[in-house]
Amino acid sequence: MAVSATKVSSATAFSRVLGLVREQVFAYLFGAGMATDAFVAAFRIPNLLRDLFAEGALSSAFVPVFKEKMVKEGTDEAYRLANLVISGLILIVGVVVALGILFSPQLVYISAKGFISNPEKFELTVALTRIMWIYLLLVSVSAVCMGILNSAGRFGIPAISPALFNLGMIISPILLYHYFNIPIYTMAIGVLVGGIGQLVFQIPSLINIGYRFKFFINLADEGVRRIIRLISPMILGLSASRINILINTLLASFLMEGAMSYLNYAYRLMHFPLGVFAVSVGTVVLPKSSGTVAGNQLDQLAKIFYESIGLTMFLIIPSTAYLVGFSDDLVRLIFERGAFGAEATLQTSYALIFYSLGLFGFAGVRVAAPAYYAMGDARRPMMYSIYTVAVNIILNFAFMPLWGFAGLAAATSVAGILNFLLLLFNLRKKITDLHYSGIFVGIFKITVASVAAYFIVNLVDYPALITNRGIVGKTAIVGLQVIGMLAFYLFFAWLLRLNEVRRLVGFIFRKNNQR
C-alpha cells in the first residue's frame, strides 16, 4: 500500500503545488476584498455540491460496488455499471445545474446574506455563481472516471488530473485579465476550462483499460440500487457538513471586508498537506479495503488500517507543527505580493494557525471513513458527521467573540477532531481485532518528535541570519525551516523507533536496488 500511496502522493503533490500557484496568482491579481469575497462565496455553492455528486459521497459509494463487480463478475459487468452511473449523473446533475443557474440569486441570498448591504457585491456573486454551476457536471463525471481507474489499479492519472483544473485557473486570468472590465470573471472562466481539462485528461487511460462509454439509463439495476442505498446516508451526512460550511460562509459575510478571503487562503494552505498525504492514502485505502471485503479476507482489514493511519499521522502531525509554528513566514512567501499586503498576511496566518490545529482530525477522517464504506456501512459516518456539525455550529458562536473570523476556523478544527475520534473509537465494532494502544502510542511518539523538531528549529533568528527581504530571502527562510524540521523530525522519530521510519528506509533501499 505504501508504494501505491507514494505514487498517488507524488501526483497529488504536483497538483497541490499548482494549486498553491493558482492561489498565488489569485492573491497577486485580486488580493483580499470585495471581488475575491464574491468569487469565494460564488464558487462555494457548486463546490459544496461537488462533495455530494462527485468527490465525496458518489465516489465513496461507487468504488466498493464497482470493485466487487470487477472481482466477482468481471470487467464487462463493472463497466456496464459505470455506464449506468455516468448516464444517470448526466441526467440528474444536468437538472441540478439548470435549477442552480435559475435560482442563483436565492441561493446567494441564503448563503451570503451579508452581501445584501452591498448590491454590487451581491450581483457580482450571483453572476459568478451562474457561470460556475456547469463545473459541477464536469467534476461529477470526472469523479466516476477516477473511481474506475483507481479500482483498476491506475492511481497516477486520476491523482494528477486535478492539476489540469489548477492549470485552467492559472492560465485563464493571466491571459484574459486585461480583456475584462471586471477581471474576477476570468477566474470563473478558469474554473470551467480546468474542469474540462480534468475530465478529458483521463479519457486516454480509460480507453487503455478497455472502457467505452455508452449512454443508457436503468435505475432498477441491482448495482445502481446498491450504490443508491449506500450513497443515501452519505448524502445526509455530507449535507449536514455542507450546511455547516454554508453557515460559516453566512457568518463570514457579516464580518470585516476580506474575512472570507482570509479564511479561504488559510484553508488552501492547510489543505496542501491534507491533500498530498491523507487524501492520497485514503484514495488507496478505499479500493484496497473494498477488494479485501469482496475477497472475504476480513483479517487483513486491521492491518490495512494500522498501516494507513500510521503513515498518515507520520506525515500530517509534523506538517501541523510547521504550519502552526511558522504560519506567518509561509503566508508571506506564498501570497505577499501585488494586491496582497502585510495586513492580509497577518490575518491569513492567524486563520491558518487555527485550521492547522485540526489537521490530524481532518486527516484521520479521510482514512477512517473509507474503512466503513468498504464494509458497506455509510450510516455510522453519517451520524457522526451530523453530531460534529451540530457541535461546530455551536462552537462558531462561542469562538467568534474570542477570535473573530478565525473562530470559524477554530470551530471547524475542533469538530474535525471530534469526527475522527468518533469514527476511530467505533471502528472496533466493525473490525473486532483492532487495538487502539498501538495507534495512540504511535501518535504520541510522532507528536513528541514533531514538537521537539519545531522548538529546535525555532531557536534560529532567521531575519537576523538572512537580511534579504525579497523573494530570495523569503524562500531561504522557509527552505531552512522545512529542511531543519524534516531533519530533526526524522532524527527524533528514529530515536523513538517509529515503525514508519523503518518502512521509509526499507522503501528507499528497495527503490535503489531496483535501479
Short mmCIF file of C-alpha atoms in Angstrom, two decimals:
data_model
loop_
_atom_site.label_atom_id
_atom_site.label_comp_id
_atom_site.label_asym_id
_atom_site.label_seq_id
_atom_site.Cartn_x
_atom_site.Cartn_y
_atom_site.Cartn_z
CA MET A 1 0.00 0.00 0.00
CA ALA A 2 2.87 2.37 0.78
CA VAL A 3 4.09 2.12 -2.84
CA SER A 4 0.64 2.94 -4.26
CA ALA A 5 0.21 5.76 -1.74
CA THR A 6 3.60 7.15 -2.76
CA LYS A 7 2.55 7.25 -6.41
CA VAL A 8 -0.71 8.98 -5.56
CA SER A 9 1.04 11.31 -3.12
CA SER A 10 3.64 12.34 -5.72
CA ALA A 11 0.99 13.06 -8.34
CA THR A 12 -1.18 14.84 -5.79
CA ALA A 13 1.81 16.89 -4.59
CA PHE A 14 2.34 18.16 -8.13
CA SER A 15 -1.33 19.09 -8.36
CA ARG A 16 -1.25 20.77 -4.95
CA VAL A 17 1.83 22.78 -5.89
CA LEU A 18 -0.09 24.04 -8.91
CA GLY A 19 -2.96 24.73 -6.53
CA LEU A 20 -0.67 26.98 -4.49
CA VAL A 21 0.47 28.69 -7.69
CA ARG A 22 -3.21 29.19 -8.53
CA GLU A 23 -3.76 30.84 -5.14
CA GLN A 24 -0.63 32.97 -5.65
CA VAL A 25 -1.98 34.22 -8.98
CA PHE A 26 -5.35 34.87 -7.33
CA ALA A 27 -3.74 36.77 -4.45
CA TYR A 28 -1.40 38.75 -6.71
CA LEU A 29 -4.10 39.86 -9.15
CA PHE A 30 -7.02 40.34 -6.77
CA GLY A 31 -5.72 40.48 -3.16
CA ALA A 32 -8.44 40.23 -0.50
CA GLY A 33 -11.51 42.41 -0.88
CA MET A 34 -14.93 42.76 -2.46
CA ALA A 35 -14.24 40.86 -5.70
CA THR A 36 -12.40 37.98 -4.00
CA ASP A 37 -15.11 37.60 -1.36
CA ALA A 38 -17.68 37.44 -4.17
CA PHE A 39 -15.72 34.76 -6.03
CA VAL A 40 -15.13 32.66 -2.90
CA ALA A 41 -18.84 32.80 -1.98
CA ALA A 42 -19.92 32.05 -5.57
CA PHE A 43 -17.59 29.09 -6.06
CA ARG A 44 -18.55 27.64 -2.71
CA ILE A 45 -22.13 26.89 -3.79
CA PRO A 46 -21.42 24.46 -6.71
CA ASN A 47 -18.23 23.33 -4.97
CA LEU A 48 -20.19 22.13 -1.94
CA LEU A 49 -22.48 20.04 -4.13
CA ARG A 50 -19.38 18.55 -5.72
CA ASP A 51 -18.87 16.63 -2.47
CA LEU A 52 -22.31 15.08 -2.90
CA PHE A 53 -22.29 14.30 -6.62
CA ALA A 54 -18.57 13.85 -7.16
CA GLU A 55 -15.53 13.50 -4.91
CA GLY A 56 -17.39 12.78 -1.69
CA ALA A 57 -20.44 10.57 -1.43
CA LEU A 58 -20.63 9.29 -5.01
CA SER A 59 -17.02 8.15 -5.32
CA SER A 60 -17.14 6.54 -1.85
CA ALA A 61 -20.33 4.65 -2.74
CA PHE A 62 -19.32 3.79 -6.31
CA VAL A 63 -15.87 2.29 -5.70
CA PRO A 64 -16.87 -0.58 -3.30
CA VAL A 65 -19.73 -1.72 -5.57
CA PHE A 66 -17.69 -1.30 -8.76
CA LYS A 67 -14.70 -3.14 -7.26
CA GLU A 68 -16.90 -6.02 -6.14
CA LYS A 69 -18.31 -6.26 -9.67
CA MET A 70 -14.76 -6.48 -11.04
CA VAL A 71 -13.74 -9.19 -8.56
CA LYS A 72 -16.86 -11.36 -8.75
CA GLU A 73 -18.41 -10.74 -12.20
CA GLY A 74 -15.59 -9.40 -14.37
CA THR A 75 -14.76 -6.10 -16.04
CA ASP A 76 -17.59 -6.17 -18.58
CA GLU A 77 -20.25 -6.09 -15.86
CA ALA A 78 -18.26 -3.49 -13.93
CA TYR A 79 -18.02 -1.23 -16.99
CA ARG A 80 -21.74 -1.69 -17.62
CA LEU A 81 -22.37 -0.42 -14.09
CA ALA A 82 -20.06 2.55 -14.72
CA ASN A 83 -22.05 3.46 -17.85
CA LEU A 84 -25.29 3.36 -15.90
CA VAL A 85 -23.86 5.60 -13.16
CA ILE A 86 -22.36 8.17 -15.58
CA SER A 87 -25.57 8.27 -17.63
CA GLY A 88 -27.64 8.81 -14.50
CA LEU A 89 -25.27 11.55 -13.38
CA ILE A 90 -25.51 13.41 -16.68
CA LEU A 91 -29.30 13.41 -16.37
CA ILE A 92 -29.66 14.18 -12.65
CA VAL A 93 -26.77 16.64 -12.25
CA GLY A 94 -27.77 18.33 -15.50
CA VAL A 95 -31.17 19.13 -13.97
CA VAL A 96 -29.50 20.32 -10.74
CA VAL A 97 -27.20 22.63 -12.73
CA ALA A 98 -30.13 24.11 -14.65
CA LEU A 99 -32.06 24.75 -11.44
CA GLY A 100 -28.95 26.19 -9.80
CA ILE A 101 -28.44 28.69 -12.59
CA LEU A 102 -32.12 29.69 -12.41
CA PHE A 103 -32.20 30.13 -8.63
CA SER A 104 -28.70 31.56 -8.08
CA PRO A 105 -29.97 34.86 -6.57
CA GLN A 106 -31.94 33.00 -3.92
CA LEU A 107 -29.00 30.68 -3.14
CA VAL A 108 -26.60 33.62 -2.75
CA TYR A 109 -29.13 35.37 -0.51
CA ILE A 110 -29.26 32.30 1.74
CA SER A 111 -25.51 31.60 1.82
CA ALA A 112 -24.12 35.18 1.89
CA LYS A 113 -26.94 37.39 3.16
CA GLY A 114 -24.42 39.90 4.47
CA PHE A 115 -23.67 40.89 0.86
CA ILE A 116 -27.17 42.43 0.55
CA SER A 117 -25.82 45.64 2.08
CA ASN A 118 -23.57 45.98 -0.98
CA PRO A 119 -25.75 45.50 -4.12
CA GLU A 120 -22.72 45.48 -6.45
CA LYS A 121 -21.10 42.70 -4.46
CA PHE A 122 -24.33 40.69 -4.36
CA GLU A 123 -24.95 40.95 -8.13
CA LEU A 124 -21.35 40.02 -8.88
CA THR A 125 -21.65 36.94 -6.67
CA VAL A 126 -24.83 35.86 -8.47
CA ALA A 127 -23.26 36.29 -11.91
CA LEU A 128 -20.14 34.31 -10.94
CA THR A 129 -22.28 31.56 -9.39
CA ARG A 130 -24.25 31.10 -12.61
CA ILE A 131 -21.09 30.71 -14.67
CA MET A 132 -19.52 28.14 -12.36
CA TRP A 133 -22.55 25.87 -11.96
CA ILE A 134 -21.50 23.97 -15.10
CA TYR A 135 -18.34 22.86 -13.30
CA LEU A 136 -20.48 20.60 -11.10
CA LEU A 137 -21.44 18.41 -14.08
CA LEU A 138 -17.84 18.21 -15.32
CA VAL A 139 -16.36 17.23 -11.96
CA SER A 140 -19.13 14.71 -11.24
CA VAL A 141 -18.37 12.69 -14.38
CA SER A 142 -14.64 13.13 -13.74
CA ALA A 143 -15.01 11.63 -10.23
CA VAL A 144 -16.57 8.43 -11.60
CA CYS A 145 -13.73 8.18 -14.12
CA MET A 146 -11.27 8.48 -11.24
CA GLY A 147 -13.09 5.69 -9.38
CA ILE A 148 -12.90 3.41 -12.42
CA LEU A 149 -9.17 3.97 -12.85
CA ASN A 150 -8.40 3.63 -9.12
CA SER A 151 -10.31 0.34 -8.97
CA ALA A 152 -8.27 -0.89 -11.94
CA GLY A 153 -5.07 -0.08 -10.04
CA ARG A 154 -4.32 3.04 -12.11
CA PHE A 155 -3.74 5.61 -9.37
CA GLY A 156 -1.36 8.06 -11.06
CA ILE A 157 -3.54 9.63 -13.78
CA PRO A 158 -6.58 10.22 -11.51
CA ALA A 159 -4.32 11.75 -8.87
CA ILE A 160 -2.67 14.13 -11.33
CA SER A 161 -5.85 15.08 -13.22
CA PRO A 162 -6.76 17.87 -10.73
CA ALA A 163 -3.56 19.55 -11.91
CA LEU A 164 -5.40 20.30 -15.16
CA PHE A 165 -8.08 22.08 -13.15
CA ASN A 166 -5.44 24.21 -11.45
CA LEU A 167 -3.75 24.95 -14.77
CA GLY A 168 -7.03 26.24 -16.16
CA MET A 169 -7.43 28.58 -13.19
CA ILE A 170 -3.83 29.78 -13.52
CA ILE A 171 -3.71 30.38 -17.26
CA SER A 172 -7.16 31.94 -17.74
CA PRO A 173 -6.74 35.03 -15.51
CA ILE A 174 -3.16 35.58 -16.71
CA LEU A 175 -4.21 35.58 -20.38
CA LEU A 176 -7.61 37.25 -20.05
CA TYR A 177 -7.20 39.70 -17.14
CA HIS A 178 -6.82 42.83 -19.30
CA TYR A 179 -9.75 41.94 -21.58
CA PHE A 180 -12.43 42.21 -18.87
CA ASN A 181 -13.81 45.32 -17.20
CA ILE A 182 -14.41 43.14 -14.14
CA PRO A 183 -11.32 40.87 -14.15
CA ILE A 184 -12.60 38.45 -11.49
CA TYR A 185 -14.75 36.88 -14.25
CA THR A 186 -11.54 35.35 -15.62
CA MET A 187 -11.34 33.14 -12.52
CA ALA A 188 -14.84 31.79 -13.19
CA ILE A 189 -13.85 31.05 -16.78
CA GLY A 190 -10.75 29.31 -15.44
CA VAL A 191 -12.96 27.01 -13.33
CA LEU A 192 -14.76 25.80 -16.47
CA VAL A 193 -11.57 25.43 -18.51
CA GLY A 194 -9.96 23.49 -15.67
CA GLY A 195 -13.00 21.25 -15.21
CA ILE A 196 -12.93 20.30 -18.90
CA GLY A 197 -9.19 19.58 -18.71
CA GLN A 198 -9.58 17.40 -15.60
CA LEU A 199 -12.16 15.21 -17.35
CA VAL A 200 -10.55 14.98 -20.80
CA PHE A 201 -7.13 14.12 -19.33
CA GLN A 202 -8.44 10.79 -18.00
CA ILE A 203 -10.06 9.59 -21.25
CA PRO A 204 -6.90 8.01 -22.81
CA SER A 205 -6.30 5.92 -19.66
CA LEU A 206 -9.94 4.78 -19.66
CA ILE A 207 -9.55 3.69 -23.27
CA ASN A 208 -6.33 1.84 -22.43
CA ILE A 209 -8.05 -0.30 -19.79
CA GLY A 210 -10.82 -1.17 -22.25
CA TYR A 211 -13.61 1.12 -21.01
CA ARG A 212 -16.04 2.59 -23.56
CA PHE A 213 -18.88 4.89 -22.56
CA LYS A 214 -22.43 4.16 -23.73
CA PHE A 215 -25.38 6.22 -22.58
CA PHE A 216 -28.28 4.26 -21.12
CA ILE A 217 -30.49 4.56 -18.03
CA ASN A 218 -31.66 1.74 -15.76
CA LEU A 219 -32.38 2.84 -12.20
CA ALA A 220 -33.71 -0.65 -11.42
CA ASP A 221 -30.28 -2.21 -11.96
CA GLU A 222 -29.10 -4.09 -8.85
CA GLY A 223 -25.70 -2.36 -8.81
CA VAL A 224 -27.22 1.10 -9.19
CA ARG A 225 -29.70 0.38 -6.41
CA ARG A 226 -26.86 -0.74 -4.12
CA ILE A 227 -25.00 2.49 -4.83
CA ILE A 228 -28.15 4.49 -4.11
CA ARG A 229 -28.66 2.63 -0.81
CA LEU A 230 -25.04 3.27 0.14
CA ILE A 231 -25.00 6.88 -1.01
CA SER A 232 -28.23 7.96 0.72
CA PRO A 233 -26.84 8.11 4.29
CA MET A 234 -23.59 9.59 2.91
CA ILE A 235 -25.57 12.41 1.29
CA LEU A 236 -27.41 13.04 4.57
CA GLY A 237 -24.12 13.17 6.45
CA LEU A 238 -22.40 15.33 3.85
CA SER A 239 -25.46 17.56 3.60
CA ALA A 240 -25.12 18.27 7.31
CA SER A 241 -21.47 19.26 6.86
CA ARG A 242 -22.34 21.32 3.75
CA ILE A 243 -24.97 23.16 5.76
CA ASN A 244 -22.26 23.87 8.31
CA ILE A 245 -19.98 25.35 5.64
CA LEU A 246 -22.84 27.46 4.32
CA ILE A 247 -23.45 28.74 7.85
CA ASN A 248 -19.74 29.59 8.12
CA THR A 249 -19.98 31.46 4.81
CA LEU A 250 -23.09 33.28 6.01
CA LEU A 251 -21.41 34.30 9.28
CA ALA A 252 -18.23 35.40 7.50
CA SER A 253 -20.30 37.58 5.13
CA PHE A 254 -21.26 39.75 8.12
CA LEU A 255 -17.65 40.18 9.31
CA MET A 256 -14.86 42.50 8.19
CA GLU A 257 -14.21 43.00 4.47
CA GLY A 258 -11.83 40.28 3.32
CA ALA A 259 -12.67 37.85 6.15
CA MET A 260 -13.99 35.25 3.71
CA SER A 261 -10.86 35.60 1.59
CA TYR A 262 -8.51 35.26 4.57
CA LEU A 263 -10.26 32.05 5.60
CA ASN A 264 -10.12 30.76 2.03
CA TYR A 265 -6.37 31.42 1.63
CA ALA A 266 -5.65 29.80 5.00
CA TYR A 267 -7.80 26.78 4.19
CA ARG A 268 -5.96 26.28 0.90
CA LEU A 269 -2.59 26.24 2.64
CA MET A 270 -3.83 23.85 5.33
CA HIS A 271 -5.28 21.63 2.64
CA PHE A 272 -1.91 21.17 0.92
CA PRO A 273 -0.53 18.52 3.33
CA LEU A 274 -4.04 17.15 3.82
CA GLY A 275 -4.39 16.53 0.10
CA VAL A 276 -0.86 15.31 -0.54
CA PHE A 277 -0.76 12.88 2.39
CA ALA A 278 -4.16 11.98 3.90
CA VAL A 279 -6.29 12.15 0.75
CA SER A 280 -3.66 10.14 -1.13
CA VAL A 281 -3.64 7.39 1.50
CA GLY A 282 -7.45 7.41 1.65
CA THR A 283 -7.64 7.10 -2.14
CA VAL A 284 -5.60 3.88 -1.97
CA VAL A 285 -7.32 2.55 1.18
CA LEU A 286 -10.87 2.50 -0.25
CA PRO A 287 -10.30 0.19 -3.26
CA LYS A 288 -7.85 -1.99 -1.31
CA SER A 289 -10.25 -2.39 1.63
CA SER A 290 -13.15 -2.96 -0.76
CA GLY A 291 -11.17 -5.67 -2.55
CA THR A 292 -10.34 -7.29 0.80
CA VAL A 293 -14.01 -7.34 1.80
CA ALA A 294 -15.09 -8.64 -1.63
CA GLY A 295 -12.48 -11.43 -1.32
CA ASN A 296 -13.69 -12.23 2.22
CA GLN A 297 -10.21 -11.51 3.68
CA LEU A 298 -11.52 -9.64 6.71
CA ASP A 299 -8.44 -10.49 8.78
CA GLN A 300 -6.45 -8.10 6.55
CA LEU A 301 -8.63 -5.05 7.31
CA ALA A 302 -6.96 -4.28 10.66
CA LYS A 303 -3.52 -4.50 9.05
CA ILE A 304 -4.55 -2.12 6.25
CA PHE A 305 -5.97 0.35 8.78
CA TYR A 306 -2.91 0.25 11.07
CA GLU A 307 -0.60 0.90 8.15
CA SER A 308 -2.73 3.66 6.64
CA ILE A 309 -3.40 5.57 9.88
CA GLY A 310 0.24 5.26 10.97
CA LEU A 311 1.54 6.54 7.64
CA THR A 312 -0.97 9.39 7.60
CA MET A 313 -0.13 10.61 11.12
CA PHE A 314 3.60 10.22 10.47
CA LEU A 315 3.24 12.79 7.69
CA ILE A 316 0.43 15.02 8.97
CA ILE A 317 1.49 15.77 12.57
CA PRO A 318 4.90 17.29 11.68
CA SER A 319 3.11 19.28 8.97
CA THR A 320 0.82 20.64 11.67
CA ALA A 321 3.79 21.62 13.84
CA TYR A 322 5.32 23.55 10.94
CA LEU A 323 2.11 25.31 9.88
CA VAL A 324 1.28 26.39 13.44
CA GLY A 325 4.81 27.49 14.30
CA PHE A 326 5.84 29.21 11.07
CA SER A 327 2.50 30.26 9.54
CA ASP A 328 3.47 33.91 9.03
CA ASP A 329 6.69 33.06 7.13
CA LEU A 330 4.86 30.62 4.86
CA VAL A 331 1.99 33.01 4.07
CA ARG A 332 4.50 35.80 3.42
CA LEU A 333 6.36 33.63 0.90
CA ILE A 334 3.32 32.21 -0.88
CA PHE A 335 0.99 35.21 -1.06
CA GLU A 336 2.54 38.56 -0.05
CA ARG A 337 2.96 40.41 -3.35
CA GLY A 338 0.86 42.57 -5.64
CA ALA A 339 -2.56 43.29 -4.15
CA PHE A 340 -1.87 41.01 -1.16
CA GLY A 341 -0.19 43.15 1.51
CA ALA A 342 1.23 42.78 5.03
CA GLU A 343 -2.18 43.09 6.71
CA ALA A 344 -3.56 40.26 4.58
CA THR A 345 -0.53 38.15 5.56
CA LEU A 346 -1.17 38.77 9.26
CA GLN A 347 -4.87 37.89 9.03
CA THR A 348 -4.37 34.82 6.83
CA SER A 349 -1.62 33.38 9.07
CA TYR A 350 -3.91 33.96 12.07
CA ALA A 351 -6.63 31.79 10.46
CA LEU A 352 -4.05 29.23 9.30
CA ILE A 353 -2.96 28.50 12.87
CA PHE A 354 -6.50 27.55 13.90
CA TYR A 355 -7.16 25.46 10.80
CA SER A 356 -3.86 23.62 11.19
CA LEU A 357 -4.62 22.55 14.75
CA GLY A 358 -7.39 20.36 13.35
CA LEU A 359 -5.26 18.79 10.61
CA PHE A 360 -4.81 15.44 12.30
CA GLY A 361 -8.58 15.19 12.77
CA PHE A 362 -9.33 16.06 9.13
CA ALA A 363 -6.67 13.57 8.01
CA GLY A 364 -7.93 10.83 10.30
CA VAL A 365 -11.45 11.12 8.88
CA ARG A 366 -10.05 10.69 5.35
CA VAL A 367 -8.55 7.34 6.38
CA ALA A 368 -11.16 6.05 8.86
CA ALA A 369 -14.31 6.78 6.84
CA PRO A 370 -13.26 4.63 3.83
CA ALA A 371 -12.91 1.64 6.19
CA TYR A 372 -16.63 1.95 6.98
CA TYR A 373 -17.60 2.47 3.33
CA ALA A 374 -15.60 -0.60 2.25
CA MET A 375 -17.71 -2.69 4.62
CA GLY A 376 -20.94 -1.21 3.29
CA ASP A 377 -21.62 0.92 6.39
CA ALA A 378 -22.35 4.53 5.47
CA ARG A 379 -24.82 5.09 8.34
CA ARG A 380 -22.28 5.48 11.15
CA PRO A 381 -20.12 8.09 9.34
CA MET A 382 -23.36 9.92 8.52
CA MET A 383 -24.46 10.03 12.16
CA TYR A 384 -21.05 11.13 13.40
CA SER A 385 -20.97 13.85 10.76
CA ILE A 386 -24.33 15.19 11.91
CA TYR A 387 -23.19 15.17 15.56
CA THR A 388 -19.99 17.07 14.79
CA VAL A 389 -21.76 19.59 12.57
CA ALA A 390 -24.06 20.45 15.46
CA VAL A 391 -21.01 20.92 17.69
CA ASN A 392 -19.34 23.04 15.02
CA ILE A 393 -22.28 25.40 14.70
CA ILE A 394 -22.46 25.87 18.49
CA LEU A 395 -18.72 26.49 18.69
CA ASN A 396 -18.91 29.08 15.90
CA PHE A 397 -20.94 31.34 18.17
CA ALA A 398 -18.72 30.52 21.17
CA PHE A 399 -15.41 31.21 19.39
CA MET A 400 -16.28 34.22 17.20
CA PRO A 401 -16.42 36.65 20.17
CA LEU A 402 -12.97 35.38 21.19
CA TRP A 403 -11.11 35.22 17.87
CA GLY A 404 -13.32 36.90 15.27
CA PHE A 405 -13.30 35.27 11.83
CA ALA A 406 -10.53 32.89 12.98
CA GLY A 407 -13.05 31.49 15.47
CA LEU A 408 -14.81 29.88 12.49
CA ALA A 409 -11.58 28.05 11.67
CA ALA A 410 -11.15 27.01 15.32
CA ALA A 411 -14.67 25.58 15.48
CA THR A 412 -14.11 23.64 12.26
CA SER A 413 -10.91 22.14 13.68
CA VAL A 414 -12.49 21.01 16.94
CA ALA A 415 -15.37 19.42 15.01
CA GLY A 416 -12.93 17.63 12.68
CA ILE A 417 -11.04 16.13 15.62
CA LEU A 418 -14.30 15.02 17.24
CA ASN A 419 -15.45 13.38 14.00
CA PHE A 420 -12.21 11.41 13.73
CA LEU A 421 -12.38 10.21 17.34
CA LEU A 422 -15.97 9.04 16.91
CA LEU A 423 -15.04 7.11 13.76
CA LEU A 424 -11.94 5.64 15.37
CA PHE A 425 -13.45 4.51 18.67
CA ASN A 426 -16.45 2.91 16.99
CA LEU A 427 -14.46 1.19 14.26
CA ARG A 428 -13.79 -1.69 16.63
CA LYS A 429 -17.45 -2.67 16.27
CA LYS A 430 -16.66 -3.39 12.62
CA ILE A 431 -13.08 -4.67 12.94
CA THR A 432 -13.04 -6.70 16.16
CA ASP A 433 -9.29 -7.35 16.26
CA LEU A 434 -8.47 -3.64 16.10
CA HIS A 435 -6.45 -2.40 19.12
CA TYR A 436 -6.03 1.27 19.97
CA SER A 437 -2.93 1.15 22.15
CA GLY A 438 -0.52 0.87 19.22
CA ILE A 439 -2.26 3.68 17.36
CA PHE A 440 -2.12 6.15 20.25
CA VAL A 441 1.42 5.25 21.27
CA GLY A 442 2.47 5.92 17.69
CA ILE A 443 0.62 9.26 17.61
CA PHE A 444 2.23 10.27 20.92
CA LYS A 445 5.73 9.47 19.64
CA ILE A 446 5.11 11.34 16.39
CA THR A 447 3.85 14.37 18.33
CA VAL A 448 6.91 14.38 20.60
CA ALA A 449 9.27 14.16 17.62
CA SER A 450 7.38 16.94 15.78
CA VAL A 451 7.26 19.37 18.71
CA ALA A 452 10.92 18.74 19.59
CA ALA A 453 11.93 19.40 15.98
CA TYR A 454 9.94 22.65 15.92
CA PHE A 455 11.46 24.03 19.13
CA ILE A 456 14.99 23.33 17.92
CA VAL A 457 14.42 24.91 14.50
CA ASN A 458 12.67 27.89 16.10
CA LEU A 459 15.81 28.73 18.10
CA VAL A 460 17.32 30.30 14.98
CA ASP A 461 16.77 34.03 14.43
CA TYR A 462 16.04 33.84 10.69
CA PRO A 463 15.57 37.61 9.98
CA ALA A 464 18.99 38.26 11.53
CA LEU A 465 20.56 35.38 9.62
CA ILE A 466 19.00 36.27 6.25
CA THR A 467 18.84 40.00 5.63
CA ASN A 468 17.37 39.80 2.11
CA ARG A 469 13.70 40.80 2.34
CA GLY A 470 12.81 39.86 -1.23
CA ILE A 471 11.59 36.59 -2.69
CA VAL A 472 15.07 35.04 -2.37
CA GLY A 473 15.19 35.79 1.35
CA LYS A 474 11.63 34.59 1.96
CA THR A 475 12.35 31.37 0.08
CA ALA A 476 15.59 30.84 2.01
CA ILE A 477 13.84 31.28 5.37
CA VAL A 478 11.05 28.82 4.58
CA GLY A 479 13.50 26.41 2.95
CA LEU A 480 15.77 26.36 6.01
CA GLN A 481 12.77 25.87 8.31
CA VAL A 482 11.39 22.96 6.28
CA ILE A 483 14.76 21.24 5.89
CA GLY A 484 15.54 21.73 9.57
CA MET A 485 12.14 20.41 10.65
CA LEU A 486 12.48 17.40 8.37
CA ALA A 487 16.00 16.52 9.53
CA PHE A 488 15.32 16.85 13.25
CA TYR A 489 11.92 15.17 12.98
CA LEU A 490 13.36 12.10 11.26
CA PHE A 491 16.19 12.00 13.80
CA PHE A 492 13.81 12.04 16.77
CA ALA A 493 11.45 9.59 15.04
CA TRP A 494 14.39 7.23 14.58
CA LEU A 495 15.36 7.61 18.25
CA LEU A 496 11.77 6.82 19.25
CA ARG A 497 11.81 3.74 16.97
CA LEU A 498 8.76 4.63 14.96
CA ASN A 499 7.76 1.85 12.56
CA GLU A 500 7.18 4.33 9.74
CA VAL A 501 10.88 5.29 9.73
CA ARG A 502 11.85 1.67 9.16
CA ARG A 503 9.28 1.38 6.36
CA LEU A 504 10.62 4.59 4.80
CA VAL A 505 14.22 3.36 4.90
CA GLY A 506 13.18 -0.02 3.52
CA PHE A 507 11.25 1.61 0.70
CA ILE A 508 14.24 3.81 -0.26
CA PHE A 509 16.60 0.82 -0.27
CA ARG A 510 14.18 -1.21 -2.41
CA LYS A 511 13.97 1.62 -4.91
CA ASN A 512 17.76 1.88 -5.07
CA ASN A 513 18.17 -1.87 -5.56
CA GLN A 514 15.73 -1.79 -8.48
CA ARG A 515 17.87 0.71 -10.40
#
